[in-house]
């Protein structure tokens, strides 16, 4: 039987790295996610599974360590929070360009700048539209529970290797710091060198006589070749949009209105639904689980059914653009959010629905 | 006697390393990068470790090192090769890992990664090509540009009062306990090449023995950036770079 | 059944671990739980609080602005959280360090002199267990045996010898909680 | 008496005419050609082949590794 | 009379910094914009206007130098190209948070990663949606000529100080490297210390007894206060959207189709218009000059007039989202672009119009 | 005699610096940050330069220094205070500029900015609080954490073989020609406070004389991070930190 | 004979009870109070006021600058 | 009038500066101009080219894939740019180092032995001015006096003494350009 534990989101994801057979974690402390590294250091997986855990000198070093490890076909991961993720932007862009699989966890805090250490969802644009330079996309998973923190570590690695792409797990201070019960999946063995050679034949593990040398790079000085490469990336993102959309529909069947919210906001919206339905307002929730690929189609379909949508984000309104792009003018879309580390309460969300959508 | 009698396979005493790819080097005529590449490849070839070696190329003229070296290579972002190499080595401690970096890469933007990889004593080799300039981007001032030297961003010569002092990063890292071996070499004469070769070999042998970090600086020319002929640039280097960056070992293992 | 609780006091009073034990106890009897702390450097010598939810169904929002029960252990927390108790809900507090006692008339108020009792026992570390006992007397939402199981889960093995004394403290709390106002 | 005779082969099309080999040769064997190769470089060649002692200095310093060196003992 | 010169875009903007009375430039070399620093070093403005020019040890150091200078109320600027801009993401977010005026120039090259040094417009998302973390916006100016490179240096400083916000000048390898004739505005004096005190009373120039101390920070650990701060930023961005939209309409009056393109793509589209109109296709060009604030209203209005819009970007399609958001489903919007350093030719753009919009 | 007779304005010999704001320090009880703040403010007050001084606060426990010091201050991003200070000083050379940084800030993420500001010899003062830990974020290992020391990310003690050696950044920067004055002090006893005060004064006087960069390390406690009482932490510091980080001047001006 | 007498004033509400002053005092003047202040700290006070020589050691090491020191000469 | 030109050859042949002088000459007679070079490290010993546009009206795209005139100075450039000349346009080339001469039949072709002439004069630096002269003979789109003005603008003051010798080189080019094929 799987194990049941009461854990913080940050601890659960750290434990899940170990169990998912991760080869290496490289990180730098920052609130509200320092427990990830702390948990790993306390567990010492290097003495059990052989997983490397290293506190880097900075976030920049950490993401480049991840680059190095991923280039060897290893399962590697880093975690940070908003300012630290900004520092990793160049490295993430490199990894997307070099088509390297890895996990990057962002336990979002309030920005811009040093901002606040309290929860926020202000990094949606950064994660989904490209914090780094150039045409690239990350697969972005948004866990809404401690259970998903653990599960998405495994899923994230699967997707990363399936598409040879960095995967971002976008959490926030609520999900990272809260404890819930979590059913942990069983320990998976780390890949052997032989398995890595099969799974990632492109990896730089030493050029044996049976193959051409392997190169990890994001550079091509020949524009025609570089263009082909970028088109190939573009095709991959299209494929991901076809295959990997994930979302949760809650009480949408009879809904006249829809909340669109992810992560901790989606949790709060569930309480809002209880309140609203008690008042007779038929509202449901569409929770994007993948922020990229964004659940456009289902939203576009829901737009035919409902009278309006309210996006609820702990930001000034970022995901709302993707919702608007999805519904393409079919239905009214408004945003409600709190910022700066403030968290919207279930009833103020209901009030916003009444005011901006139903009454508005 | 005829030359043809000499030029026979059995008389061959020196030729291109087999670990070079067929691709012609993209470096400017006379650039020391090519020579340094050769020494690294010769070492790997001699030690027979080509299938166990992973190189890390920088951003700089040698960004394309992976085009020329017939081994597995990762191209790191500007300045971060030591971090990249750290992870590779830690995840595959049985492999040989080296970085190959220019002075802008290693001593400017990459200062923190250099210092910390050295300080952690990562069991890797760092080959550091100090040509006192940013070759790749067209000859801008580097941290290592010597006083009064003209570059495209110090067109009237490096004014140390404004632009800072040339940085002897090699002397700095030599202080760190994690650095096991630290030396400064050159590759512009046959004698220098022989010594540099030995130093690189020593560095890789250290890695084999898990001794920690070996740091090999090679003072080299950038005739394009310096706006000289290759031959003149080597003379200028001897007269101007070597006095400030004296060749020789800086830190040698005390045990034997 | 859903019970939504806020526990608030000084950092160092064991607020977070008390919440954790409660949450673990819920798990031991197959409930859904969530535990959401305040966090960050302002906790340095400052206040700490934790929201604990125990429920028979999936917990929606782990963050609330109204609570069934508020357990309040210093003045700052009284100022901040008295108003967050739902009408008809419960406020449990320790009067040590309290300069302004609760004033609401629409809630039920209990007091537990946990600090005093703890120093009487000579072991100030069990302070939070006394408070927990008081709470469980008022709202026996988890069985004592499950609390003990929860304690075992949340304490590292090497501290399991302390469990009996924690159990006694819980009993002490149960025995000493006082009803101040009933609605 | 046994004498050492050397010779070099320059890959003309890959030579970049940098002249580094020329100055490295202890016996002034090498010169740059007045002709250019396909890339437009004045390539290196043995101007005084007899003087070559096969010391490989030239090859050692050639940045493009385009010199191969041959050496043999000949009875004088 | 103003001076007329033949200059590269990179040189023109560098000269314009000096003439605009900039106090400091801090930068790190990267192709295709190294001429900016090189030009400044050759001019030695520190001997004439007193402007400081410093080659920093990295882009991260450079943006933080800009932070320091801007915090003193000085006119300061940095320039870089794509990977370097990614490294500046954290610093830019800090400056937005601390409300510091400055100029950041991005002479975009092809990404992701090290990519290519050839021109690209793949950093649109990064500039307009937020490369850094948190809710913030930059004013983004997109010059389409060497003349505008010069003029926008001045305009950029004006806007930066008007709104206390970082301004991004988003150029690309074409505009940076090409020479055109440019009419240079006259040398403006640098602000005196007295002027700075008046213009930027918030600046840290030393606390005199007549005022409270000045603090430059982006941090507020109190969520309620931080929220007010972020709302204030939000209000500022709204104000900018009201007041600062800039665009150019070319041959739109009778247009049945519209190209939407900025920067060098807009230049190429002008040639495409010549070609298309010669064929009898009535096409015009809407050139956003400000990428944020985006010319939404004019596009929405044009959507009532035309049959379709083609966005032309040297990217996989980024600005197209803003165009779609602007027209809100009213009219068909498609994207045509080249990537990887490839530049679309005028006639392939016309072909794309015919195929994707007219025929499609 | 009665105490009231002593406690009279004319008998006041030591009191809070006037350059403190009214806000209570947010530091943990017994934390050396407060003492170090005081010394900086006393120096500024004594030199009468409060209206000409701009401070740069780091990210770390002292991120809020601006709440407590009644002078103009900029709060820099993590590790970048030396770059921020460089620009401030270069743009306003007539002002006094100092940074106040922790060991994580200065010696981990900020290594490059530290080394290069020092190497350029920026005419600023760097006050470096080395408490061997990341205080702010809850006691993680810092580059300066000494061997075997327990922190939240080295819960079984710093294993230097895996986690690297503690970094003596102060000894490193002292090597750089741009650093004019470099010293290591403490603030846990009255005698130490007196010396540290003198060192800070010296540093600011150097700046006045345009001598280049002055670097003052203060080895300090982080009793919260170390999980000790304040008094115990000071004893532990003497017994464990000082042997590795010996107090005293490291580089003093040779001229007089 | 002239003797030096000292005294300190602790801002009780701002004292954090760290005890650093206590160990710094050469004449054991200071103790931490059994009572706590509004923040819950056992604040410092002069337990042996007579012993105070006004050396200011306590104030020098007080991280929170909450000690003021007074000193005067008195004829013994 | 709009003239769209590509000049292509080795780095070091003065391709970029020839384009610059042409552009400056255009400015001197009040035309609109643009000059767009190839750039980057591949220029290291490799090829260099520049697109120059002179026009009476605002220049739209500075980047083109068809040209009125191509000036071609090495084989690689011939391979790359011969096909880009507009039908009926002009191709001017120096045969030095050319192994495959132009083959198109639908364009007018001129040759200038500029390298040979330059080494005859003993000053290889004027190579590009000889080419410029040849071009201006074919297409006198800018007046010689404006070219001299353009030269003055694009050369630093300290080289102005070299202008006469540049002028002679231009003349040399004008005198020696040969029509190879006319359409
Ligand atoms: C983040 C980033 N900044 C800047 C650059 C531009 N750049 C490329 S190479 C280089 C410097 C190369 O100099 P060096 O390391 O000395 O190598 P060299 O070319 O001299 O061998 C720079 C600044 C870049 N590619 N990425
Ligand atoms: C880019 C970034 N990375 C990480 C952090 C989190 N962080 C805040 S303070 C700090 C370390 C502080 O340690 P130190 O500099 O030693 O200061 P102390 O608190 O010990 O005085 C870290 C890692 C951050 N705010 N920004
Ligand atoms: S630019 Fe300099 S370093 Fe680069 S290849 Fe040329 S000579 Fe070598
Ligand atoms: S050193 Fe090599 S490349 Fe240079 S001239 Fe000699 S043979 Fe040619
Ligand atoms: S082998 Fe020696 S002697 Fe012969 S050409 Fe080369 S350098 Fe000269
Ligand atoms: S955490 Fe440490 S450094 Fe920070 S205030 Fe507390 S004792 Fe001081
Ligand atoms: S002034 Fe000196 S003697 Fe008096 S209490 Fe303070 S330390 Fe003790
Ligand atoms: S040192 Fe200061 S804060 Fe600490 S106990 Fe003494 S008076 Fe209080
Ligand atoms: Mg270099
Ligand atoms: Mg610290």
CSV table of N, CA, C and O in Angstrom, one decimal, chain A residues 154-184:
chain,number,residue,atom,x,y,z
A,154,UNK,N,6.5,13.6,-10.3
A,154,UNK,CA,6.6,12.4,-11.2
A,154,UNK,C,6.1,12.7,-12.6
A,154,UNK,O,6.8,12.5,-13.6
A,155,UNK,N,5.0,13.3,-12.6
A,155,UNK,CA,4.4,13.7,-14.0
A,155,UNK,C,5.3,14.6,-14.7
A,155,UNK,O,5.5,14.5,-15.9
A,156,UNK,N,5.9,15.6,-14.0
A,156,UNK,CA,6.8,16.5,-14.6
A,156,UNK,C,7.9,15.9,-15.2
A,156,UNK,O,8.3,16.2,-16.4
A,157,UNK,N,8.6,15.0,-14.6
A,157,UNK,CA,9.7,14.3,-15.2
A,157,UNK,C,9.3,13.5,-16.4
A,157,UNK,O,10.0,13.5,-17.4
A,158,UNK,N,8.1,12.9,-16.3
A,158,UNK,CA,7.6,12.1,-17.5
A,158,UNK,C,7.5,13.0,-18.7
A,158,UNK,O,7.9,12.7,-19.8
A,159,UNK,N,6.8,14.2,-18.5
A,159,UNK,CA,6.6,15.1,-19.6
A,159,UNK,C,7.9,15.7,-20.1
A,159,UNK,O,8.1,15.9,-21.3
A,160,UNK,N,8.8,16.0,-19.1
A,160,UNK,CA,10.0,16.6,-19.5
A,160,UNK,C,10.8,15.7,-20.5
A,160,UNK,O,11.4,16.1,-21.5
A,161,UNK,N,10.8,14.4,-20.1
A,161,UNK,CA,11.6,13.5,-21.0
A,161,UNK,C,10.8,13.1,-22.2
A,161,UNK,O,11.4,12.9,-23.3
A,162,UNK,N,9.5,13.1,-22.1
A,162,UNK,CA,8.7,12.8,-23.3
A,162,UNK,C,9.0,13.8,-24.4
A,162,UNK,O,9.1,13.5,-25.6
A,163,UNK,N,9.0,15.1,-24.0
A,163,UNK,CA,9.1,16.1,-25.0
A,163,UNK,C,10.5,16.8,-25.0
A,163,UNK,O,10.7,17.8,-25.7
A,164,UNK,N,11.4,16.3,-24.2
A,164,UNK,CA,12.8,16.9,-24.1
A,164,UNK,C,12.6,18.4,-23.9
A,164,UNK,O,13.0,19.3,-24.7
A,165,UNK,N,12.0,18.8,-22.8
A,165,UNK,CA,11.7,20.2,-22.5
A,165,UNK,C,11.7,20.4,-21.0
A,165,UNK,O,11.3,19.5,-20.2
A,166,UNK,N,12.1,21.6,-20.6
A,166,UNK,CA,12.0,22.0,-19.2
A,166,UNK,C,10.5,22.0,-18.8
A,166,UNK,O,9.7,22.6,-19.6
A,167,UNK,N,10.2,21.5,-17.7
A,167,UNK,CA,8.8,21.6,-17.1
A,167,UNK,C,8.8,22.5,-15.9
A,167,UNK,O,9.7,22.3,-15.0
A,168,UNK,N,7.9,23.4,-15.8
A,168,UNK,CA,7.8,24.3,-14.6
A,168,UNK,C,6.7,23.8,-13.8
A,168,UNK,O,5.6,23.6,-14.3
A,169,UNK,N,6.9,23.6,-12.5
A,169,UNK,CA,5.8,23.4,-11.6
A,169,UNK,C,5.6,24.7,-10.9
A,169,UNK,O,6.5,25.2,-10.1
A,170,UNK,N,4.5,25.3,-11.1
A,170,UNK,CA,4.2,26.6,-10.6
A,170,UNK,C,3.3,26.5,-9.4
A,170,UNK,O,2.1,26.3,-9.5
A,171,UNK,N,3.9,26.6,-8.2
A,171,UNK,CA,3.1,26.5,-7.0
A,171,UNK,C,3.1,27.9,-6.4
A,171,UNK,O,3.4,28.9,-7.0
A,172,UNK,N,2.7,28.0,-5.2
A,172,UNK,CA,2.8,29.3,-4.5
A,172,UNK,C,3.0,29.1,-3.0
A,172,UNK,O,3.0,28.0,-2.5
A,173,UNK,N,3.1,30.2,-2.3
A,173,UNK,CA,3.4,30.1,-0.8
A,173,UNK,C,2.3,29.3,-0.1
A,173,UNK,O,2.6,28.7,0.9
A,174,UNK,N,1.1,29.3,-0.5
A,174,UNK,CA,0.0,28.6,0.2
A,174,UNK,C,0.3,27.1,0.0
A,174,UNK,O,0.4,26.3,1.0
A,175,UNK,N,0.4,26.6,-1.2
A,175,UNK,CA,0.6,25.2,-1.5
A,175,UNK,C,1.9,24.7,-0.9
A,175,UNK,O,2.0,23.6,-0.5
A,176,UNK,N,3.0,25.5,-1.0
A,176,UNK,CA,4.3,25.1,-0.5
A,176,UNK,C,4.3,25.0,1.0
A,176,UNK,O,4.9,24.1,1.6
A,177,UNK,N,3.6,25.9,1.7
A,177,UNK,CA,3.7,25.9,3.2
A,177,UNK,C,2.6,25.1,3.9
A,177,UNK,O,2.8,24.8,5.1
A,178,UNK,N,1.5,24.8,3.2
A,178,UNK,CA,0.5,24.1,3.9
A,178,UNK,C,0.8,22.7,4.1
A,178,UNK,O,1.5,22.1,3.3
A,179,UNK,N,0.2,22.0,5.1
A,179,UNK,CA,0.3,20.6,5.2
A,179,UNK,C,-1.1,20.0,4.9
A,179,UNK,O,-2.1,20.5,5.3
A,180,UNK,N,-1.0,18.9,4.2
A,180,UNK,CA,-2.2,18.1,4.0
A,180,UNK,C,-1.8,16.6,4.0
A,180,UNK,O,-0.6,16.4,4.0
A,181,UNK,N,-2.8,15.8,4.0
A,181,UNK,CA,-2.3,14.4,3.9
A,181,UNK,C,-2.0,14.1,2.5
A,181,UNK,O,-2.6,14.6,1.5
A,182,UNK,N,-1.0,13.3,2.3
A,182,UNK,CA,-0.5,12.9,1.0
A,182,UNK,C,-0.2,11.5,0.9
A,182,UNK,O,0.3,10.9,1.9
A,183,UNK,N,-0.6,10.9,-0.2
A,183,UNK,CA,-0.3,9.5,-0.4
A,183,UNK,C,0.9,9.4,-1.3
A,183,UNK,O,0.8,9.9,-2.5
A,184,UNK,N,2.0,8.9,-0.8
A,184,UNK,CA,3.2,9.0,-1.6
A,184,UNK,C,3.3,7.8,-2.5
A,184,UNK,O,3.1,6.6,-2.1
